[in-house]
PDB file of C-alpha atoms in Angstrom:
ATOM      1  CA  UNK A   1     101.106  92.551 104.733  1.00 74.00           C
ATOM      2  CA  UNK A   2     103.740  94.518 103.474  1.00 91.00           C
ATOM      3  CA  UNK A   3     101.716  95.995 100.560  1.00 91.00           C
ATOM      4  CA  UNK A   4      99.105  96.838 102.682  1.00 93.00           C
ATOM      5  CA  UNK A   5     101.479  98.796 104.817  1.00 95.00           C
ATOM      6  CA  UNK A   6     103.360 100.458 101.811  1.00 95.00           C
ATOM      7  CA  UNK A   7      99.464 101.084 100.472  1.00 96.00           C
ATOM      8  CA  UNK A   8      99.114 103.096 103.497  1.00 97.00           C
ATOM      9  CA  UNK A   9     101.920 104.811 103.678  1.00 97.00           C
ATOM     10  CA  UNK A  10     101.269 106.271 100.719  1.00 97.00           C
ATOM     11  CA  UNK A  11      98.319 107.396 101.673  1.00 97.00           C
ATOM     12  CA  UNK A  12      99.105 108.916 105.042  1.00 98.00           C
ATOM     13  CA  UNK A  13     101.771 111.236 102.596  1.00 98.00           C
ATOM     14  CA  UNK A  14      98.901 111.926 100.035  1.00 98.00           C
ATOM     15  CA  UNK A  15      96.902 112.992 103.153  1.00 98.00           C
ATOM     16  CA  UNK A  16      99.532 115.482 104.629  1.00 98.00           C
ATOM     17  CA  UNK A  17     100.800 116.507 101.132  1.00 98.00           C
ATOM     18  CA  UNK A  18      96.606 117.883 101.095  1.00 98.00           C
ATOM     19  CA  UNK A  19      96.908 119.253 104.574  1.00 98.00           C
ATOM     20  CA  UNK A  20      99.873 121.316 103.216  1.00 98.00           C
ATOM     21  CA  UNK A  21      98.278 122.368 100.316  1.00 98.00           C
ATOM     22  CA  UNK A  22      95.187 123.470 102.174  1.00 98.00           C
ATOM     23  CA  UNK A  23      97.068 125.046 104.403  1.00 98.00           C
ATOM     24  CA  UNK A  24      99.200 127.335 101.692  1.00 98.00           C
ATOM     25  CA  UNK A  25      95.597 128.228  99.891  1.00 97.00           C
ATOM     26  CA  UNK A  26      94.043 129.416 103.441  1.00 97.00           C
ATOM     27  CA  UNK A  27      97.291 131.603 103.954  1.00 97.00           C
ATOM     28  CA  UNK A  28      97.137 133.135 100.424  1.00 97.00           C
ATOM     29  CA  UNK A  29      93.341 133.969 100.866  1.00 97.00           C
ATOM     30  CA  UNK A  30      94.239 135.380 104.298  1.00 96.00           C
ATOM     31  CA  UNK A  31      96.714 137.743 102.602  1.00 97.00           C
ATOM     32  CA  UNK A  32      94.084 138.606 100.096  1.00 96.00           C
ATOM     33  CA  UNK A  33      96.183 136.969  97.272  1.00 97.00           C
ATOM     34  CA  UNK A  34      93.092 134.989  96.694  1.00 96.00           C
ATOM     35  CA  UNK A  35      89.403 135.326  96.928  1.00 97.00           C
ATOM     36  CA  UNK A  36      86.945 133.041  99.020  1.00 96.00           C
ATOM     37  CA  UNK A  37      85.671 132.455  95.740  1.00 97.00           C
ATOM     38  CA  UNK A  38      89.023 131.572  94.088  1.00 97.00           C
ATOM     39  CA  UNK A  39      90.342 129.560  97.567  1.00 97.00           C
ATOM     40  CA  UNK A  40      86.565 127.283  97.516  1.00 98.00           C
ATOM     41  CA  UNK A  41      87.572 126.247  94.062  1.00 98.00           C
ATOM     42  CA  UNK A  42      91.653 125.755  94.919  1.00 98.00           C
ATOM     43  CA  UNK A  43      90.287 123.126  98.055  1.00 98.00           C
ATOM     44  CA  UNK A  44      87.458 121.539  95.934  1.00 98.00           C
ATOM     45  CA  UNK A  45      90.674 120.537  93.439  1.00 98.00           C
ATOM     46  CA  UNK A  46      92.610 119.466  95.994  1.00 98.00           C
ATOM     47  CA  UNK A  47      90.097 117.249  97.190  1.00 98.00           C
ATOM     48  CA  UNK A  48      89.488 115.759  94.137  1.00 98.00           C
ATOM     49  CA  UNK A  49      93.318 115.502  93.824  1.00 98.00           C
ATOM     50  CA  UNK A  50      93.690 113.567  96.923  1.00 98.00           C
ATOM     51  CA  UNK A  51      90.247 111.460  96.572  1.00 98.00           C
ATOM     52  CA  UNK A  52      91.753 110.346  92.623  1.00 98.00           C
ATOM     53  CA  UNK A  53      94.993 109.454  94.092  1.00 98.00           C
ATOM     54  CA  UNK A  54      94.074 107.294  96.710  1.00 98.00           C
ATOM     55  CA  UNK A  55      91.644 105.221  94.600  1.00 98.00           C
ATOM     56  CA  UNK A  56      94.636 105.193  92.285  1.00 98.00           C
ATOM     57  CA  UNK A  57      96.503 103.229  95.240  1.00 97.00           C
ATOM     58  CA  UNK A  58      93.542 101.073  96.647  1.00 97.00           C
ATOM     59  CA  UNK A  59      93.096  99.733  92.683  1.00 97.00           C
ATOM     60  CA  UNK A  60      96.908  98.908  92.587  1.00 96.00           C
ATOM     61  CA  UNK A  61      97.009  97.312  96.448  1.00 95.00           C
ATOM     62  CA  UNK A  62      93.677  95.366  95.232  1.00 96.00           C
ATOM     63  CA  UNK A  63      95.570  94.313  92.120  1.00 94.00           C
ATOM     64  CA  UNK A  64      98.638  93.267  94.116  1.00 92.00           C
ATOM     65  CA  UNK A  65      96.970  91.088  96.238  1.00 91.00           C
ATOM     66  CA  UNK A  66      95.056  89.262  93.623  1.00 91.00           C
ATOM     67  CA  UNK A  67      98.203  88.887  92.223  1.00 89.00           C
ATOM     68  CA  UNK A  68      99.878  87.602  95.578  1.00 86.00           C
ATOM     69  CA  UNK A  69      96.995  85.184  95.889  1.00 87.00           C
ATOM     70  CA  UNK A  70      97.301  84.009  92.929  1.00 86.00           C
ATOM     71  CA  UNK A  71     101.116  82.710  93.101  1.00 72.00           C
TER      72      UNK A  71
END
């Protein structure tokens, strides 16, 4: 249970961590420090970002409990 919960902790923080991010990029595009162009591509990365990063955490919780089960 308590990996599970530490599991998604982490990825409620990855989650706002992108929120922030996606936030900062919309801001510098709305003060024309960035293109639409230039902000598409910035929130694309993020995404991908956030999307590697979490499946980086669900292989480790899945690799935990194996272990776990295995003791």
């Amino acid at each position: 249970k308590e990996v599970k919960k530490m599991a998604e902790d982490s990825k409620v923080s990855i989650r706002s961590i992108r929120r922030e991010a996606m936030d900062e990029a919309k801001k510098l595009q709305k003060d024309n420090q960035m293109t639409e162009d230039e902000l598409k591509g910035a929130e694309d990365k993020i995404q991908k970002l956030t999307d590697n990063k979490i499946a980086e955490i669900d292989k480790i919780l899945a690799e935990k409990e194996k272990e776990i089960m295995s003791v």
